[in-house]
Tab-separated table of C-alpha atoms in Angstrom:
chain	number	residue	atom	x	y	z
A	22	UNK	CA	182.682	-5.151	-37.646
A	23	UNK	CA	180.903	-8.312	-36.442
A	24	UNK	CA	177.149	-8.232	-36.704
A	25	UNK	CA	174.062	-10.273	-36.020
A	26	UNK	CA	172.452	-11.496	-39.210
A	27	UNK	CA	168.873	-12.621	-39.641
A	28	UNK	CA	167.017	-14.462	-42.374
A	29	UNK	CA	164.590	-14.117	-43.988
A	30	UNK	CA	164.191	-10.361	-44.038
A	31	UNK	CA	160.497	-10.769	-44.796
A	32	UNK	CA	158.252	-13.807	-44.672
A	33	UNK	CA	154.589	-14.005	-45.591
A	34	UNK	CA	152.694	-17.053	-44.363
A	35	UNK	CA	149.191	-18.343	-43.992
A	36	UNK	CA	147.622	-18.585	-40.558
A	37	UNK	CA	148.278	-21.978	-39.006
A	38	UNK	CA	151.553	-22.552	-40.859
A	39	UNK	CA	154.891	-23.127	-39.178
A	40	UNK	CA	157.572	-20.488	-39.498
A	41	UNK	CA	161.272	-20.647	-38.677
A	42	UNK	CA	163.240	-17.445	-38.296
A	43	UNK	CA	166.992	-17.784	-38.365
A	44	UNK	CA	169.719	-15.795	-36.715
A	45	UNK	CA	173.488	-15.962	-36.715
A	46	UNK	CA	174.693	-14.206	-33.566
A	47	UNK	CA	178.124	-12.674	-33.184
A	48	UNK	CA	180.491	-15.599	-32.857
A	49	UNK	CA	181.951	-15.132	-29.374
A	50	UNK	CA	178.731	-14.038	-27.742
A	51	UNK	CA	177.208	-16.081	-24.954
A	52	UNK	CA	173.707	-14.689	-24.516
A	53	UNK	CA	171.046	-14.853	-27.206
A	54	UNK	CA	167.654	-13.218	-27.353
A	55	UNK	CA	164.546	-12.880	-29.437
A	56	UNK	CA	162.487	-9.700	-29.266
A	57	UNK	CA	159.588	-8.597	-31.393
A	58	UNK	CA	157.918	-5.327	-32.293
A	59	UNK	CA	154.356	-5.241	-33.496
A	60	UNK	CA	153.830	-2.279	-35.806
A	61	UNK	CA	153.435	0.906	-33.804
A	62	UNK	CA	154.128	-0.774	-30.485
A	63	UNK	CA	157.139	-1.157	-28.219
A	64	UNK	CA	159.891	-3.728	-28.517
A	65	UNK	CA	158.862	-6.782	-26.469
A	66	UNK	CA	161.036	-9.482	-24.980
A	67	UNK	CA	160.291	-13.051	-26.022
A	68	UNK	CA	163.084	-15.289	-24.782
A	69	UNK	CA	166.696	-15.409	-23.686
A	70	UNK	CA	169.052	-18.339	-24.174
A	71	UNK	CA	172.280	-19.051	-22.359
A	72	UNK	CA	174.410	-22.144	-21.987
A	73	UNK	CA	172.213	-24.074	-24.421
A	74	UNK	CA	169.001	-23.541	-22.568
A	75	UNK	CA	166.266	-20.993	-22.139
A	76	UNK	CA	167.155	-18.723	-19.239
A	77	UNK	CA	164.071	-16.537	-19.296
A	78	UNK	CA	160.892	-16.223	-21.326
A	79	UNK	CA	157.965	-13.867	-21.396
A	80	UNK	CA	154.280	-14.734	-21.322
A	81	UNK	CA	154.201	-14.117	-25.071
A	82	UNK	CA	156.515	-17.106	-25.533
A	83	UNK	CA	153.881	-19.819	-25.178
A	84	UNK	CA	153.874	-23.432	-26.361
A	85	UNK	CA	153.647	-22.307	-29.969
A	86	UNK	CA	157.148	-20.860	-29.754
A	87	UNK	CA	160.443	-22.671	-29.472
A	88	UNK	CA	164.104	-21.798	-29.859
A	89	UNK	CA	167.090	-23.868	-30.826
A	90	UNK	CA	170.795	-23.489	-31.283
A	91	UNK	CA	171.280	-26.564	-33.433
A	92	UNK	CA	174.860	-26.218	-34.581
A	93	UNK	CA	176.587	-23.739	-32.312
A	94	UNK	CA	176.231	-20.880	-34.737
A	95	UNK	CA	172.581	-20.535	-35.747
A	96	UNK	CA	169.890	-19.503	-33.303
A	97	UNK	CA	166.374	-20.176	-34.535
A	98	UNK	CA	162.902	-19.151	-33.466
A	99	UNK	CA	160.081	-21.474	-34.510
A	100	UNK	CA	156.419	-20.604	-34.404
A	101	UNK	CA	154.483	-23.856	-34.768
A	102	UNK	CA	151.086	-22.583	-35.837
A	103	UNK	CA	151.075	-18.914	-36.680
A	104	UNK	CA	148.252	-16.594	-35.728
A	105	UNK	CA	147.342	-13.241	-37.212
A	106	UNK	CA	148.620	-11.502	-34.086
A	107	UNK	CA	152.081	-12.991	-34.603
A	108	UNK	CA	152.609	-10.502	-37.417
A	109	UNK	CA	155.523	-8.385	-36.250
A	110	UNK	CA	159.156	-7.561	-36.732
A	111	UNK	CA	161.234	-10.179	-34.953
A	112	UNK	CA	164.671	-9.147	-33.745
A	113	UNK	CA	167.447	-11.462	-32.718
A	114	UNK	CA	170.097	-10.100	-30.364
A	115	UNK	CA	173.257	-11.411	-28.807
A	116	UNK	CA	175.590	-10.271	-26.047
A	117	UNK	CA	179.077	-11.227	-24.946
A	118	UNK	CA	178.340	-10.742	-21.308
A	119	UNK	CA	175.187	-9.525	-19.709
A	120	UNK	CA	174.656	-6.021	-20.872
A	121	UNK	CA	174.947	-4.477	-24.291
A	122	UNK	CA	172.781	-6.267	-26.804
A	123	UNK	CA	173.647	-6.303	-30.477
A	124	UNK	CA	170.538	-6.555	-32.622
A	125	UNK	CA	170.081	-7.940	-36.082
A	126	UNK	CA	168.207	-6.109	-38.800
A	127	UNK	CA	165.033	-8.019	-38.037
A	128	UNK	CA	162.728	-10.443	-39.843
A	129	UNK	CA	159.320	-9.116	-40.779
A	130	UNK	CA	156.637	-11.767	-40.404
A	131	UNK	CA	153.276	-11.214	-42.048
A	132	UNK	CA	150.547	-13.733	-41.226
A	133	UNK	CA	147.559	-13.734	-43.567
B	15	UNK	CA	152.373	-3.062	-16.670
B	16	UNK	CA	154.926	-0.842	-18.331
B	17	UNK	CA	158.106	-0.844	-16.320
B	18	UNK	CA	159.964	1.529	-18.614
B	19	UNK	CA	158.230	4.630	-19.891
B	20	UNK	CA	159.105	7.254	-22.426
B	21	UNK	CA	156.383	9.824	-22.069
B	22	UNK	CA	157.325	11.951	-25.068
B	23	UNK	CA	156.469	10.166	-28.302
B	24	UNK	CA	158.225	12.817	-30.366
B	25	UNK	CA	160.723	15.649	-30.121
B	26	UNK	CA	161.917	18.252	-32.638
B	27	UNK	CA	165.194	20.079	-32.199
B	28	UNK	CA	167.140	22.537	-34.319
B	29	UNK	CA	170.470	21.335	-35.685
B	30	UNK	CA	173.318	22.250	-33.350
B	31	UNK	CA	171.133	22.462	-30.278
B	32	UNK	CA	170.840	19.955	-27.457
B	33	UNK	CA	168.395	17.045	-27.653
B	34	UNK	CA	167.207	15.677	-24.330
B	35	UNK	CA	165.322	12.400	-24.317
B	36	UNK	CA	163.781	11.199	-21.089
B	37	UNK	CA	162.957	7.811	-19.663
B	38	UNK	CA	161.347	6.751	-16.391
B	39	UNK	CA	161.239	3.335	-14.805
B	40	UNK	CA	159.298	1.796	-11.965
B	41	UNK	CA	161.399	-1.191	-10.907
B	42	UNK	CA	164.014	-0.152	-8.358
B	43	UNK	CA	165.849	-3.426	-8.973
B	44	UNK	CA	166.893	-2.362	-12.480
B	45	UNK	CA	170.640	-1.952	-12.490
B	46	UNK	CA	171.629	-1.647	-16.136
B	47	UNK	CA	170.267	0.770	-18.688
B	48	UNK	CA	170.756	1.120	-22.420
B	49	UNK	CA	169.825	3.621	-25.079
B	50	UNK	CA	169.166	2.426	-28.621
B	51	UNK	CA	168.568	4.275	-31.848
B	52	UNK	CA	166.351	2.817	-34.533
B	53	UNK	CA	165.771	3.776	-38.127
B	54	UNK	CA	162.668	2.503	-39.943
B	55	UNK	CA	162.971	-1.086	-41.159
B	56	UNK	CA	166.267	-1.585	-39.308
B	57	UNK	CA	167.208	-3.227	-36.035
B	58	UNK	CA	167.963	-1.142	-32.942
B	59	UNK	CA	171.529	0.116	-32.782
B	60	UNK	CA	173.229	0.381	-29.424
B	61	UNK	CA	174.195	3.919	-28.430
B	62	UNK	CA	175.276	4.082	-24.824
B	63	UNK	CA	174.797	2.297	-21.523
B	64	UNK	CA	174.986	3.065	-17.842
B	65	UNK	CA	175.037	0.853	-14.785
B	66	UNK	CA	173.434	1.752	-11.499
B	67	UNK	CA	176.779	2.378	-9.833
B	68	UNK	CA	177.260	5.480	-11.967
B	69	UNK	CA	175.168	8.570	-12.505
B	70	UNK	CA	176.695	9.709	-15.766
B	71	UNK	CA	178.297	8.151	-18.795
B	72	UNK	CA	179.611	10.045	-21.768
B	73	UNK	CA	180.543	8.922	-25.270
B	74	UNK	CA	181.268	11.675	-27.753
B	75	UNK	CA	178.127	13.688	-28.377
B	76	UNK	CA	176.031	11.335	-26.249
B	77	UNK	CA	175.697	11.529	-22.477
B	78	UNK	CA	173.381	9.464	-20.348
B	79	UNK	CA	172.394	10.635	-16.876
B	80	UNK	CA	170.900	8.350	-14.257
B	81	UNK	CA	168.947	9.587	-11.237
B	82	UNK	CA	168.270	6.489	-9.190
B	83	UNK	CA	166.217	8.196	-6.511
B	84	UNK	CA	163.871	9.578	-9.163
B	85	UNK	CA	164.062	6.404	-11.262
B	86	UNK	CA	164.822	8.561	-14.230
B	87	UNK	CA	167.392	8.571	-16.960
B	88	UNK	CA	167.998	10.915	-19.800
B	89	UNK	CA	170.017	10.969	-22.995
B	90	UNK	CA	171.623	14.217	-24.073
B	91	UNK	CA	172.836	14.685	-27.625
B	92	UNK	CA	175.040	17.724	-28.150
B	93	UNK	CA	175.230	19.091	-30.763
B	94	UNK	CA	172.273	17.493	-32.532
B	95	UNK	CA	172.734	16.600	-36.190
B	96	UNK	CA	170.147	15.781	-38.881
B	97	UNK	CA	171.502	12.221	-39.005
B	98	UNK	CA	170.411	11.788	-35.398
B	99	UNK	CA	166.783	11.802	-36.558
B	100	UNK	CA	165.472	8.384	-35.510
B	101	UNK	CA	163.435	6.670	-32.827
B	102	UNK	CA	165.279	6.370	-29.525
B	103	UNK	CA	164.490	3.595	-27.072
B	104	UNK	CA	165.626	3.254	-23.504
B	105	UNK	CA	165.841	-0.198	-22.001
B	106	UNK	CA	166.488	-1.516	-18.511
B	107	UNK	CA	167.337	-4.849	-16.978
B	108	UNK	CA	167.674	-6.388	-13.569
B	109	UNK	CA	170.706	-8.527	-13.097
B	110	UNK	CA	173.088	-10.182	-15.478
B	111	UNK	CA	171.721	-11.760	-18.623
B	112	UNK	CA	168.105	-11.018	-17.875
B	113	UNK	CA	165.604	-9.543	-20.238
B	114	UNK	CA	165.611	-5.907	-21.114
B	115	UNK	CA	162.406	-3.961	-20.783
B	116	UNK	CA	162.017	-1.375	-23.506
B	117	UNK	CA	160.251	1.943	-23.470
B	118	UNK	CA	157.871	2.860	-26.274
B	119	UNK	CA	160.389	5.124	-27.940
B	120	UNK	CA	160.749	8.812	-28.712
B	121	UNK	CA	160.940	9.924	-32.313
B	122	UNK	CA	163.597	12.625	-32.627
B	123	UNK	CA	163.619	14.995	-35.587
B	124	UNK	CA	166.618	17.257	-35.983
B	125	UNK	CA	165.760	20.163	-38.242
B	126	UNK	CA	168.587	21.429	-40.453
């Protein structure tokens, strides 16, 4: 069964460092998303990506965040200068059409 | 401002009985709703969806009911099994391809 894959599963970084989280969405999907979940809190939307551009972003997704789909298969989330409060589980999701999202297993980011 | 609310953080049910998980929303423009199940350290797994043109959708042991006038949806699991023990999230979106707003989740424990 096709699935969304994410790497790394866990990354530890120092505050101020750049981090890139990678995702391989399901191959025929058209919509791509990043969500995050801070420990003990709800799943929060970060950004959606469609037709090679950001279609929607939340207020969390500030200038420190960026997304790319560099080669038609990978979908990356970059955090330029990490802060302590960026520590969370980051989930990539993709969808064929608007609607059912398929989530990856998540990348745990720990900022020290 | 929490647009999707799950007011019960936890629920315990005996194996074989019905589990009813509730979700309320505030935005009357939401037209697509999803239920996800999540195990610790894993990504959310899609369970069942419903669009605003329907008031019920059934898939095996899972049924989702939508009451648009009350802005309320519920997930029924019958019969409940120990493997159903997980955190259940409802999510809602407005329009095609837009972000999903997640509730805070309800932790279901099915007691053997």
